[in-house]
Amino acid sequence: MSATGEPQPMTARAGAPLRGVAQVPGDKSVSHRALILGALAVGETRIEGLLEGQDVLDTAEAMRAFGAEAVREGPGRWRVQGVGVGGFAEPDRVIDCGNSGTGVRLIMGAMATTPIAATFTGDASLVKRPMARVTDPLALFGARMLGRAGGRLPMTVLGARDPVPVRYALPVASAQVKSAVLLAGLNAPGQTVVIEREATRDHTERMLGGFGAEVTVTDTEEGRVVTLTGQPELRPQTLVVPRDPSSAAFPVCAALIAEGSEVRVPGIGLNPTRAGLYETLREMGAELAFEEAREEGGEPVADLVARFSPALRGVEVPAGRAASMIDEYPVLAAVAACAEGPTVMRGVGELRVKESDRIAAMAAGLRACGVEVEEGDDWWIVHGRGARGVPGGATVASHLDHRIAMSFLVLGLAARAPVTVDDAGPIATSFPGFPELMRGLGAEIGAEASAA
Ligand code: S3P
């Protein structure tokens, strides 16, 4: 939706090849964490390349409500004056995290061991999403919560007065839950331990180390064990946010399926806990090169070069890879629709509790575009129709989900008839300027309602 609340339909159609350089915005996961840890440090943190999508702006506003200063000094350039671990003030207003599960879950963790109350809410998508996965471990620290049935927002969290450290084995592979526990552990005495069976994105651990906290990571038979020593004084940092591999996925995938394309996407974060899509695309036969591999801001980055790949074939994506590409399955499904044969995705039940039920949303839209999809609780299969084989010609629902909207616009660039999304407004939560960037590459994407 737009600021006026009106849906913004948008249509993509096949046309000229995509060519040029795509400068995608900063990493959303890293941006949230930079603001939150900056707010918990003593002194002034400087951030370059912050994503200025609505999700992250909502987190900046939340940090102000908890007493930190967060000031925009220029495009992507921010200054955060932190209040120190345990220094959050009680907000005098409801914390509205908009569309962002990451924002609300991380902030709940960050305040759960400080004796203040805060009430959280969000948009029509966020209030449907499960919060028990974070409130269960936060209760072990001594925090209390009162929310709607099923642990849904709006919810009030009362932070623990005398927090105790926690040892927690994650029941679901979730970096948000891991991060909420670690952020809560900051203000608990002693050692807080999180154990994950599958490695999820590790930006919180990396960044906590950079801010001077004592964090160790060990691989054991139980899984990956992250141990944080509580009550550190966090030292302010100068942070450079890498460009988001999850946003890069859209111009990259568009280039792979739009005839004659060649697109360069520079400076993309390729942290191995985030890079599963690119491995999968290569297995499908994508013409994808990684150039100038280097390190920026403590994260591995490279320039990606994607070329039209007419001979893509379906693959079986290993379930063990799910965590490293969890946000990329929708756009992978768009590519899979243009590949020969089935693409099988298993171990992806988490897709059903994202900004939308992403399996259901993609399956419905793909079927409307003439692509056969099978689905179960935690698996789905997209039956590819080969290059230039997707009929398209449909209007699909984005369900308040930025990645569903962008995935169908990407598909529209390769389908035989245009594809319309009913509401492209949510794209601004993670990728402001997406339509303009794509048009700059030559894509025919316009603000129109009709797919015909
Ligand atoms: C994120 C973790 C993932 C991902 C989300 C961002 C993070 O969610 O889907 O977009 O920044 O920690 P889960 O932790 O629920 O898997």
Tab-separated table of C-alpha atoms and ligand atoms in Angstrom:
chain	number	residue	atom	x	y	z
A	1	MET	CA	0.000	0.000	0.000
A	2	SER	CA	0.993	3.608	-0.423
A	3	ALA	CA	1.225	6.273	2.281
A	4	THR	CA	-2.403	7.065	1.400
A	5	GLY	CA	-3.367	3.447	2.021
A	6	GLU	CA	-4.363	2.927	-1.617
A	7	PRO	CA	-3.092	-0.255	-3.342
A	8	GLN	CA	-0.522	0.461	-6.063
A	9	PRO	CA	-0.914	-1.961	-8.978
A	10	MET	CA	2.153	-2.494	-11.148
A	11	THR	CA	2.741	-4.379	-14.395
A	12	ALA	CA	5.868	-5.954	-15.891
A	13	ARG	CA	6.159	-7.105	-19.501
A	14	ALA	CA	8.874	-8.658	-21.641
A	15	GLY	CA	10.681	-6.203	-23.889
A	16	ALA	CA	14.223	-5.006	-24.360
A	17	PRO	CA	17.051	-6.958	-22.699
A	18	LEU	CA	18.189	-5.739	-19.270
A	19	ARG	CA	21.600	-4.127	-19.411
A	20	GLY	CA	23.741	-2.065	-17.081
A	21	VAL	CA	24.727	-1.745	-13.449
A	22	ALA	CA	22.267	-2.234	-10.589
A	23	GLN	CA	23.203	-0.453	-7.365
A	24	VAL	CA	21.001	-2.253	-4.857
A	25	PRO	CA	20.420	-0.815	-1.374
A	26	GLY	CA	21.973	-1.812	1.943
A	27	ASP	CA	21.343	-5.109	3.680
A	28	LYS	CA	18.115	-5.097	5.669
A	29	SER	CA	19.273	-7.573	8.323
A	30	VAL	CA	22.529	-5.708	8.914
A	31	SER	CA	20.744	-2.334	8.942
A	32	HIS	CA	18.317	-3.327	11.730
A	33	ARG	CA	21.178	-4.695	13.798
A	34	ALA	CA	23.378	-1.630	13.249
A	35	LEU	CA	20.658	0.659	14.622
A	36	ILE	CA	19.841	-1.571	17.586
A	37	LEU	CA	23.439	-2.237	18.643
A	38	GLY	CA	24.279	1.428	18.038
A	39	ALA	CA	21.445	2.313	20.430
A	40	LEU	CA	22.880	-0.093	23.036
A	41	ALA	CA	26.463	1.183	22.790
A	42	VAL	CA	27.898	3.968	24.926
A	43	GLY	CA	28.520	6.904	22.582
A	44	GLU	CA	28.141	7.650	18.905
A	45	THR	CA	27.938	4.958	16.202
A	46	ARG	CA	28.229	5.994	12.565
A	47	ILE	CA	26.592	3.969	9.816
A	48	GLU	CA	27.178	4.178	6.057
A	49	GLY	CA	24.941	2.500	3.495
A	50	LEU	CA	21.981	1.985	5.817
A	51	LEU	CA	18.913	0.652	4.027
A	52	GLU	CA	16.298	3.397	4.132
A	53	GLY	CA	13.362	1.076	3.557
A	54	GLN	CA	10.305	1.474	5.761
A	55	ASP	CA	11.175	-1.590	7.885
A	56	VAL	CA	14.476	-0.070	8.941
A	57	LEU	CA	13.028	3.435	9.361
A	58	ASP	CA	10.507	1.910	11.773
A	59	THR	CA	13.369	0.385	13.774
A	60	ALA	CA	15.141	3.781	13.865
A	61	GLU	CA	11.941	5.355	15.184
A	62	ALA	CA	11.667	2.600	17.799
A	63	MET	CA	15.232	3.268	18.984
A	64	ARG	CA	14.264	6.933	19.481
A	65	ALA	CA	11.237	5.847	21.500
A	66	PHE	CA	13.595	3.859	23.777
A	67	GLY	CA	15.732	6.972	24.351
A	68	ALA	CA	18.540	6.682	21.771
A	69	GLU	CA	19.212	9.367	19.188
A	70	ALA	CA	19.102	8.216	15.556
A	71	VAL	CA	19.819	10.968	13.066
A	72	ARG	CA	19.954	10.815	9.270
A	73	GLU	CA	22.881	12.895	8.059
A	74	GLY	CA	22.669	12.108	4.338
A	75	PRO	CA	21.609	9.277	2.018
A	76	GLY	CA	22.313	6.054	3.932
A	77	ARG	CA	24.483	7.986	6.389
A	78	TRP	CA	23.261	7.827	9.988
A	79	ARG	CA	24.506	8.678	13.459
A	80	VAL	CA	23.219	6.836	16.524
A	81	GLN	CA	23.823	8.085	20.046
A	82	GLY	CA	23.475	4.995	22.217
A	83	VAL	CA	22.230	4.741	25.788
A	84	GLY	CA	24.306	1.692	26.822
A	85	VAL	CA	23.284	-1.890	27.634
A	86	GLY	CA	20.390	-1.727	30.124
A	87	GLY	CA	19.925	1.987	29.409
A	88	PHE	CA	16.691	1.849	27.402
A	89	ALA	CA	13.988	4.236	28.700
A	90	GLU	CA	10.340	3.231	28.822
A	91	PRO	CA	8.653	4.394	25.584
A	92	ASP	CA	5.752	6.815	25.992
A	93	ARG	CA	4.104	5.493	22.843
A	94	VAL	CA	3.231	2.222	21.139
A	95	ILE	CA	6.128	0.792	19.114
A	96	ASP	CA	4.805	0.249	15.577
A	97	CYS	CA	7.139	-2.033	13.642
A	98	GLY	CA	5.064	-1.802	10.470
A	99	ASN	CA	5.682	-4.835	8.244
A	100	SER	CA	8.865	-6.007	9.951
A	101	GLY	CA	9.129	-9.320	11.795
A	102	THR	CA	12.857	-8.792	12.162
A	103	GLY	CA	12.350	-5.330	13.676
A	104	VAL	CA	9.782	-6.361	16.262
A	105	ARG	CA	11.472	-9.611	17.284
A	106	LEU	CA	14.934	-8.106	17.667
A	107	ILE	CA	13.646	-5.073	19.564
A	108	MET	CA	11.597	-7.251	21.921
A	109	GLY	CA	14.816	-9.136	22.685
A	110	ALA	CA	16.814	-5.953	23.169
A	111	MET	CA	14.380	-4.593	25.796
A	112	ALA	CA	13.359	-7.865	27.496
A	113	THR	CA	16.023	-7.725	30.207
A	114	THR	CA	15.490	-4.061	31.147
A	115	PRO	CA	12.734	-3.327	33.723
A	116	ILE	CA	10.487	-1.266	31.430
A	117	ALA	CA	7.215	-1.952	29.653
A	118	ALA	CA	6.696	-1.561	25.925
A	119	THR	CA	3.709	-2.271	23.697
A	120	PHE	CA	4.363	-3.463	20.138
A	121	THR	CA	2.158	-3.542	17.088
A	122	GLY	CA	2.452	-3.714	13.311
A	123	ASP	CA	0.553	-3.750	10.021
A	124	ALA	CA	-2.099	-6.227	8.887
A	125	SER	CA	0.622	-8.730	7.913
A	126	LEU	CA	2.737	-8.449	11.082
A	127	VAL	CA	-0.199	-8.831	13.495
A	128	LYS	CA	-0.866	-12.264	11.958
A	129	ARG	CA	2.673	-13.564	12.508
A	130	PRO	CA	3.717	-15.819	15.417
A	131	MET	CA	5.594	-14.137	18.265
A	132	ALA	CA	5.691	-17.080	20.713
A	133	ARG	CA	8.919	-18.199	19.056
A	134	VAL	CA	10.605	-15.143	20.660
A	135	THR	CA	8.437	-14.621	23.723
A	136	ASP	CA	8.993	-18.242	24.897
A	137	PRO	CA	12.774	-17.834	25.254
A	138	LEU	CA	12.447	-14.224	26.490
A	139	ALA	CA	10.197	-15.476	29.317
A	140	LEU	CA	13.111	-17.683	30.466
A	141	PHE	CA	15.087	-14.492	31.174
A	142	GLY	CA	12.211	-13.354	33.436
A	143	ALA	CA	10.326	-11.106	30.971
A	144	ARG	CA	6.512	-11.215	30.892
A	145	MET	CA	4.205	-10.664	27.936
A	146	LEU	CA	0.573	-10.085	27.311
A	147	GLY	CA	-0.571	-10.313	23.716
A	148	ARG	CA	-3.461	-11.533	21.603
A	149	ALA	CA	-4.481	-15.163	21.278
A	150	GLY	CA	-1.792	-17.350	19.726
A	151	GLY	CA	0.948	-14.934	20.847
A	152	ARG	CA	0.019	-12.343	18.218
A	153	LEU	CA	0.573	-8.563	18.261
A	154	PRO	CA	-0.393	-6.110	19.670
A	155	MET	CA	1.591	-7.254	22.686
A	156	THR	CA	3.023	-5.663	25.809
A	157	VAL	CA	6.398	-6.861	27.065
A	158	LEU	CA	7.448	-6.235	30.645
A	159	GLY	CA	11.227	-6.531	30.820
A	160	ALA	CA	12.836	-8.613	33.597
A	161	ARG	CA	13.959	-6.683	36.686
A	162	ASP	CA	16.480	-9.374	37.721
A	163	PRO	CA	17.244	-11.219	34.474
A	164	VAL	CA	18.923	-14.605	34.557
A	165	PRO	CA	21.065	-15.891	31.689
A	166	VAL	CA	19.535	-18.501	29.429
A	167	ARG	CA	20.665	-21.604	27.554
A	168	TYR	CA	18.343	-22.101	24.595
A	169	ALA	CA	18.254	-24.636	21.775
A	170	LEU	CA	16.338	-23.130	18.847
A	171	PRO	CA	13.271	-25.222	17.956
A	172	VAL	CA	13.110	-23.550	14.489
A	173	ALA	CA	15.990	-22.386	12.291
A	174	SER	CA	15.536	-18.648	12.858
A	175	ALA	CA	18.108	-15.887	12.973
A	176	GLN	CA	15.464	-13.597	14.409
A	177	VAL	CA	14.941	-15.859	17.416
A	178	LYS	CA	18.678	-16.421	17.857
A	179	SER	CA	19.251	-12.679	17.714
A	180	ALA	CA	16.414	-11.862	20.129
A	181	VAL	CA	17.949	-14.239	22.693
A	182	LEU	CA	21.450	-12.820	22.229
A	183	LEU	CA	20.226	-9.218	22.484
A	184	ALA	CA	18.325	-10.107	25.671
A	185	GLY	CA	21.456	-11.852	26.975
A	186	LEU	CA	23.348	-8.549	26.725
A	187	ASN	CA	21.740	-7.283	29.922
A	188	ALA	CA	21.708	-10.584	31.808
A	189	PRO	CA	24.619	-11.459	34.094
A	190	GLY	CA	26.767	-14.482	33.146
A	191	GLN	CA	26.687	-16.407	29.912
A	192	THR	CA	23.734	-16.732	27.567
A	193	VAL	CA	23.976	-19.649	25.164
A	194	VAL	CA	22.026	-20.268	21.952
A	195	ILE	CA	22.310	-23.557	20.103
A	196	GLU	CA	21.187	-23.890	16.491
A	197	ARG	CA	21.072	-27.158	14.592
A	198	GLU	CA	21.405	-25.373	11.243
A	199	ALA	CA	23.495	-22.245	10.805
A	200	THR	CA	21.296	-19.187	10.235
A	201	ARG	CA	22.545	-15.737	9.248
A	202	ASP	CA	25.227	-14.715	11.725
A	203	HIS	CA	25.206	-10.915	11.454
A	204	THR	CA	24.298	-10.467	15.135
A	205	GLU	CA	27.232	-12.559	16.357
A	206	ARG	CA	29.643	-10.814	13.999
A	207	MET	CA	28.426	-7.354	14.900
A	208	LEU	CA	28.332	-8.015	18.651
A	209	GLY	CA	32.005	-8.975	18.411
A	210	GLY	CA	32.730	-5.737	16.542
A	211	PHE	CA	31.025	-3.721	19.296
A	212	GLY	CA	33.354	-5.377	21.830
A	213	ALA	CA	31.091	-8.040	23.366
A	214	GLU	CA	32.598	-11.420	24.178
A	215	VAL	CA	30.982	-13.909	21.797
A	216	THR	CA	32.263	-17.358	20.948
A	217	VAL	CA	30.934	-19.740	18.326
A	218	THR	CA	31.720	-23.444	18.387
A	219	ASP	CA	30.527	-26.267	16.170
A	220	THR	CA	29.534	-29.259	18.290
A	221	GLU	CA	27.463	-32.421	17.859
A	222	GLU	CA	24.451	-30.508	19.214
A	223	GLY	CA	24.930	-27.877	16.513
A	224	ARG	CA	26.363	-24.386	16.372
A	225	VAL	CA	26.763	-23.056	19.930
A	226	VAL	CA	26.881	-19.275	20.395
A	227	THR	CA	27.949	-18.058	23.838
A	228	LEU	CA	27.641	-14.427	24.886
A	229	THR	CA	29.057	-12.973	28.096
A	230	GLY	CA	26.449	-10.581	29.471
A	231	GLN	CA	26.662	-6.981	30.612
A	232	PRO	CA	29.482	-5.772	28.388
A	233	GLU	CA	30.048	-2.113	27.670
A	234	LEU	CA	29.474	-1.892	23.925
A	235	ARG	CA	31.922	0.428	22.146
A	236	PRO	CA	30.445	2.599	19.397
A	237	GLN	CA	31.462	1.649	15.870
A	238	THR	CA	31.769	2.998	12.366
A	239	LEU	CA	29.845	0.507	10.245
A	240	VAL	CA	29.588	0.038	6.490
A	241	VAL	CA	26.474	-1.912	5.542
A	242	PRO	CA	27.044	-4.282	2.586
A	243	ARG	CA	24.476	-4.290	-0.230
A	244	ASP	CA	21.683	-6.774	0.317
A	245	PRO	CA	22.062	-10.176	-1.407
A	246	SER	CA	18.313	-10.711	-0.952
A	247	SER	CA	17.583	-7.504	-2.907
A	248	ALA	CA	20.305	-8.255	-5.481
A	249	ALA	CA	18.439	-11.491	-6.167
A	250	PHE	CA	15.721	-9.594	-8.084
A	251	PRO	CA	17.810	-7.895	-10.808
A	252	VAL	CA	20.064	-10.971	-10.957
A	253	CYS	CA	17.157	-13.375	-11.502
A	254	ALA	CA	15.506	-10.965	-13.939
A	255	ALA	CA	18.699	-10.911	-16.024
A	256	LEU	CA	18.861	-14.722	-16.052
A	257	ILE	CA	15.374	-15.082	-17.549
A	258	ALA	CA	14.940	-11.936	-19.702
A	259	GLU	CA	16.294	-12.638	-23.171
A	260	GLY	CA	19.617	-11.023	-24.111
A	261	SER	CA	20.274	-9.490	-20.675
A	262	GLU	CA	23.544	-8.811	-18.896
A	263	VAL	CA	23.520	-7.026	-15.552
A	264	ARG	CA	26.285	-6.226	-13.084
A	265	VAL	CA	25.327	-5.900	-9.406
A	266	PRO	CA	28.334	-4.548	-7.486
A	267	GLY	CA	29.332	-4.903	-3.838
A	268	ILE	CA	26.896	-7.623	-2.789
A	269	GLY	CA	27.237	-9.178	0.668
A	270	LEU	CA	28.044	-12.867	0.226
A	271	ASN	CA	28.155	-14.030	3.807
A	272	PRO	CA	27.932	-17.848	3.430
A	273	THR	CA	24.874	-17.887	5.731
A	274	ARG	CA	23.060	-15.830	3.063
A	275	ALA	CA	24.412	-17.106	-0.263
A	276	GLY	CA	22.352	-20.284	-0.871
A	277	LEU	CA	20.373	-18.824	-3.781
A	278	TYR	CA	23.483	-18.194	-5.831
A	279	GLU	CA	24.675	-21.780	-5.358
A	280	THR	CA	21.250	-23.047	-6.428
A	281	LEU	CA	21.145	-20.806	-9.507
A	282	ARG	CA	24.519	-22.115	-10.615
A	283	GLU	CA	23.282	-25.695	-10.225
A	284	MET	CA	20.389	-24.731	-12.513
A	285	GLY	CA	22.848	-23.653	-15.174
A	286	ALA	CA	22.732	-19.900	-14.561
A	287	GLU	CA	25.411	-17.798	-16.171
A	288	LEU	CA	26.512	-16.055	-13.052
A	289	ALA	CA	29.981	-14.739	-12.257
A	290	PHE	CA	31.416	-13.416	-9.002
A	291	GLU	CA	34.088	-10.786	-9.602
A	292	GLU	CA	36.373	-8.745	-7.334
A	293	ALA	CA	35.727	-10.819	-4.199
A	294	ARG	CA	36.758	-8.725	-1.184
A	295	GLU	CA	35.806	-7.862	2.387
A	296	GLU	CA	33.840	-4.743	3.341
A	297	GLY	CA	32.650	-3.854	6.824
A	298	GLY	CA	33.577	-7.309	8.139
A	299	GLU	CA	31.452	-9.134	5.523
A	300	PRO	CA	32.590	-10.899	2.308
A	301	VAL	CA	31.357	-9.057	-0.802
A	302	ALA	CA	31.727	-9.449	-4.580
A	303	ASP	CA	30.357	-7.983	-7.816
A	304	LEU	CA	27.776	-10.277	-9.391
A	305	VAL	CA	27.422	-10.472	-13.161
A	306	ALA	CA	24.297	-12.243	-14.429
A	307	ARG	CA	23.617	-13.101	-18.083
A	308	PHE	CA	20.527	-14.416	-19.812
A	309	SER	CA	20.634	-18.185	-19.358
A	310	PRO	CA	18.438	-19.901	-21.956
A	311	ALA	CA	19.134	-23.453	-20.777
A	312	LEU	CA	18.114	-23.344	-17.120
A	313	ARG	CA	17.021	-26.696	-15.685
A	314	GLY	CA	15.026	-27.540	-12.574
A	315	VAL	CA	16.884	-28.862	-9.541
A	316	GLU	CA	16.172	-30.364	-6.136
A	317	VAL	CA	17.225	-27.753	-3.566
A	318	PRO	CA	18.698	-29.533	-0.518
A	319	ALA	CA	16.638	-28.924	2.647
A	320	GLY	CA	19.864	-28.148	4.518
A	321	ARG	CA	20.317	-25.067	2.313
A	322	ALA	CA	16.965	-23.530	3.297
A	323	ALA	CA	18.256	-21.237	6.044
A	324	SER	CA	20.848	-19.673	3.748
A	325	MET	CA	18.273	-18.678	1.127
A	326	ILE	CA	15.008	-18.541	3.063
A	327	ASP	CA	13.989	-15.138	1.652
A	328	GLU	CA	14.922	-16.088	-1.910
A	329	TYR	CA	12.506	-18.971	-2.547
A	330	PRO	CA	9.831	-16.709	-4.092
A	331	VAL	CA	12.188	-15.314	-6.738
A	332	LEU	CA	13.766	-18.748	-7.213
A	333	ALA	CA	10.250	-19.966	-8.025
A	334	ALA	CA	9.993	-17.301	-10.748
A	335	VAL	CA	13.282	-18.549	-12.244
A	336	ALA	CA	12.170	-22.182	-11.816
A	337	ALA	CA	9.037	-21.391	-13.841
A	338	CYS	CA	11.337	-20.463	-16.760
A	339	ALA	CA	13.552	-23.554	-16.373
A	340	GLU	CA	13.084	-26.986	-17.967
A	341	GLY	CA	11.565	-29.542	-15.592
A	342	PRO	CA	10.591	-29.480	-11.933
A	343	THR	CA	12.323	-27.555	-9.146
A	344	VAL	CA	11.749	-29.285	-5.822
A	345	MET	CA	12.009	-27.282	-2.591
A	346	ARG	CA	11.816	-29.167	0.700
A	347	GLY	CA	12.253	-28.277	4.381
A	348	VAL	CA	10.724	-24.835	3.833
A	349	GLY	CA	7.793	-24.776	6.282
A	350	GLU	CA	9.102	-21.406	7.553
A	351	LEU	CA	7.962	-19.844	4.265
A	352	ARG	CA	4.411	-20.178	5.517
A	353	VAL	CA	4.987	-17.672	8.376
A	354	LYS	CA	6.802	-14.874	6.563
A	355	GLU	CA	5.227	-11.521	5.564
A	356	SER	CA	2.695	-13.787	3.835
A	357	ASP	CA	2.344	-17.546	3.437
A	358	ARG	CA	4.906	-17.457	0.659
A	359	ILE	CA	4.259	-20.974	-0.642
A	360	ALA	CA	0.523	-20.273	-0.970
A	361	ALA	CA	1.036	-16.789	-2.434
A	362	MET	CA	3.566	-17.927	-5.054
A	363	ALA	CA	1.613	-21.081	-5.909
A	364	ALA	CA	-1.597	-19.096	-6.512
A	365	GLY	CA	0.134	-16.463	-8.654
A	366	LEU	CA	2.167	-18.988	-10.637
A	367	ARG	CA	-0.932	-21.059	-11.391
A	368	ALA	CA	-2.697	-17.893	-12.565
A	369	CYS	CA	0.287	-17.365	-14.893
A	370	GLY	CA	-0.075	-20.874	-16.313
A	371	VAL	CA	2.611	-22.647	-14.269
A	372	GLU	CA	1.861	-25.915	-12.487
A	373	VAL	CA	2.761	-26.016	-8.771
A	374	GLU	CA	2.402	-28.795	-6.198
A	375	GLU	CA	2.608	-27.998	-2.489
A	376	GLY	CA	2.582	-29.578	0.975
A	377	ASP	CA	3.118	-28.261	4.505
A	378	ASP	CA	6.854	-27.759	4.119
A	379	TRP	CA	7.587	-28.460	0.456
A	380	TRP	CA	6.593	-27.327	-3.006
A	381	ILE	CA	7.438	-28.159	-6.573
A	382	VAL	CA	7.387	-25.688	-9.464
A	383	HIS	CA	7.043	-27.354	-12.864
A	384	GLY	CA	9.146	-25.240	-15.179
A	385	ARG	CA	7.925	-24.369	-18.659
A	386	GLY	CA	11.299	-23.505	-20.149
A	387	ALA	CA	12.620	-20.226	-21.552
A	388	ARG	CA	9.782	-18.167	-23.076
A	389	GLY	CA	7.344	-20.876	-21.942
A	390	VAL	CA	5.462	-19.050	-19.144
A	391	PRO	CA	2.100	-17.756	-20.430
A	392	GLY	CA	1.667	-14.941	-17.820
A	393	GLY	CA	-1.217	-12.593	-18.550
A	394	ALA	CA	-2.587	-12.540	-14.992
A	395	THR	CA	-3.090	-10.170	-12.076
A	396	VAL	CA	-1.649	-11.707	-8.901
A	397	ALA	CA	-2.005	-10.776	-5.226
A	398	SER	CA	1.069	-9.588	-3.317
A	399	HIS	CA	-0.518	-10.107	0.138
A	400	LEU	CA	1.344	-7.132	1.710
A	401	ASP	CA	4.581	-8.973	0.910
A	402	HIS	CA	7.410	-7.087	-0.803
A	403	ARG	CA	9.161	-10.227	-2.029
A	404	ILE	CA	6.002	-11.686	-3.584
A	405	ALA	CA	5.421	-8.412	-5.442
A	406	MET	CA	9.011	-8.224	-6.764
A	407	SER	CA	9.098	-11.929	-7.704
A	408	PHE	CA	6.044	-11.606	-9.944
A	409	LEU	CA	7.355	-8.426	-11.549
A	410	VAL	CA	10.551	-10.346	-12.352
A	411	LEU	CA	8.482	-13.165	-13.847
A	412	GLY	CA	6.531	-10.656	-15.948
A	413	LEU	CA	9.785	-9.624	-17.669
A	414	ALA	CA	10.089	-13.126	-19.155
A	415	ALA	CA	6.461	-14.248	-19.533
A	416	ARG	CA	4.690	-14.241	-22.913
A	417	ALA	CA	2.012	-11.846	-21.650
A	418	PRO	CA	2.407	-9.126	-18.976
A	419	VAL	CA	2.050	-9.885	-15.260
A	420	THR	CA	0.377	-7.394	-12.896
A	421	VAL	CA	0.711	-7.335	-9.108
A	422	ASP	CA	-2.323	-5.904	-7.329
A	423	ASP	CA	-0.215	-3.879	-4.898
A	424	ALA	CA	3.477	-3.042	-5.292
A	425	GLY	CA	3.414	-0.621	-2.319
A	426	PRO	CA	5.057	-3.105	0.104
A	427	ILE	CA	8.228	-3.132	-2.044
A	428	ALA	CA	9.246	0.078	-0.244
A	429	THR	CA	9.697	-1.875	3.007
A	430	SER	CA	12.920	-3.462	1.743
A	431	PHE	CA	13.804	-2.106	-1.715
A	432	PRO	CA	12.861	1.548	-2.156
A	433	GLY	CA	13.470	2.536	-5.771
A	434	PHE	CA	13.067	-1.010	-7.126
A	435	PRO	CA	10.865	-0.090	-10.118
A	436	GLU	CA	13.136	2.850	-11.020
A	437	LEU	CA	16.266	0.700	-10.742
A	438	MET	CA	14.736	-1.975	-12.960
A	439	ARG	CA	13.546	0.603	-15.494
A	440	GLY	CA	17.100	2.000	-15.512
A	441	LEU	CA	18.234	-1.437	-16.744
A	442	GLY	CA	15.634	-1.285	-19.506
A	443	ALA	CA	12.851	-3.269	-17.821
A	444	GLU	CA	9.292	-2.503	-18.822
A	445	ILE	CA	7.736	-2.083	-15.387
A	446	GLY	CA	5.001	0.482	-14.990
A	447	ALA	CA	2.377	1.619	-12.525
A	448	GLU	CA	-0.617	0.204	-14.342
A	449	ALA	CA	-3.433	-2.062	-13.277
A	450	SER	CA	-4.035	-4.159	-16.357
A	451	ALA	CA	-2.037	-7.197	-17.341
A	452	ALA	CA	-3.658	-7.226	-20.759
B	1	S3P	C1	16.083	-12.262	9.244
B	1	S3P	C2	15.871	-13.592	9.444
B	1	S3P	C3	14.961	-14.410	8.630
B	1	S3P	C4	14.559	-13.701	7.334
B	1	S3P	C5	14.239	-12.265	7.555
B	1	S3P	C6	15.425	-11.535	8.150
B	1	S3P	C7	17.003	-11.551	10.135
B	1	S3P	O1	13.785	-14.673	9.364
B	1	S3P	O2	13.465	-14.356	6.740
B	1	S3P	O3	13.876	-11.632	6.344
B	1	S3P	O4	17.406	-10.415	9.814
B	1	S3P	O5	17.372	-12.109	11.182
B	1	S3P	P1	13.708	-15.931	10.384
B	1	S3P	O6	14.617	-15.694	11.504
B	1	S3P	O7	12.259	-15.950	10.824
B	1	S3P	O8	14.074	-17.120	9.544
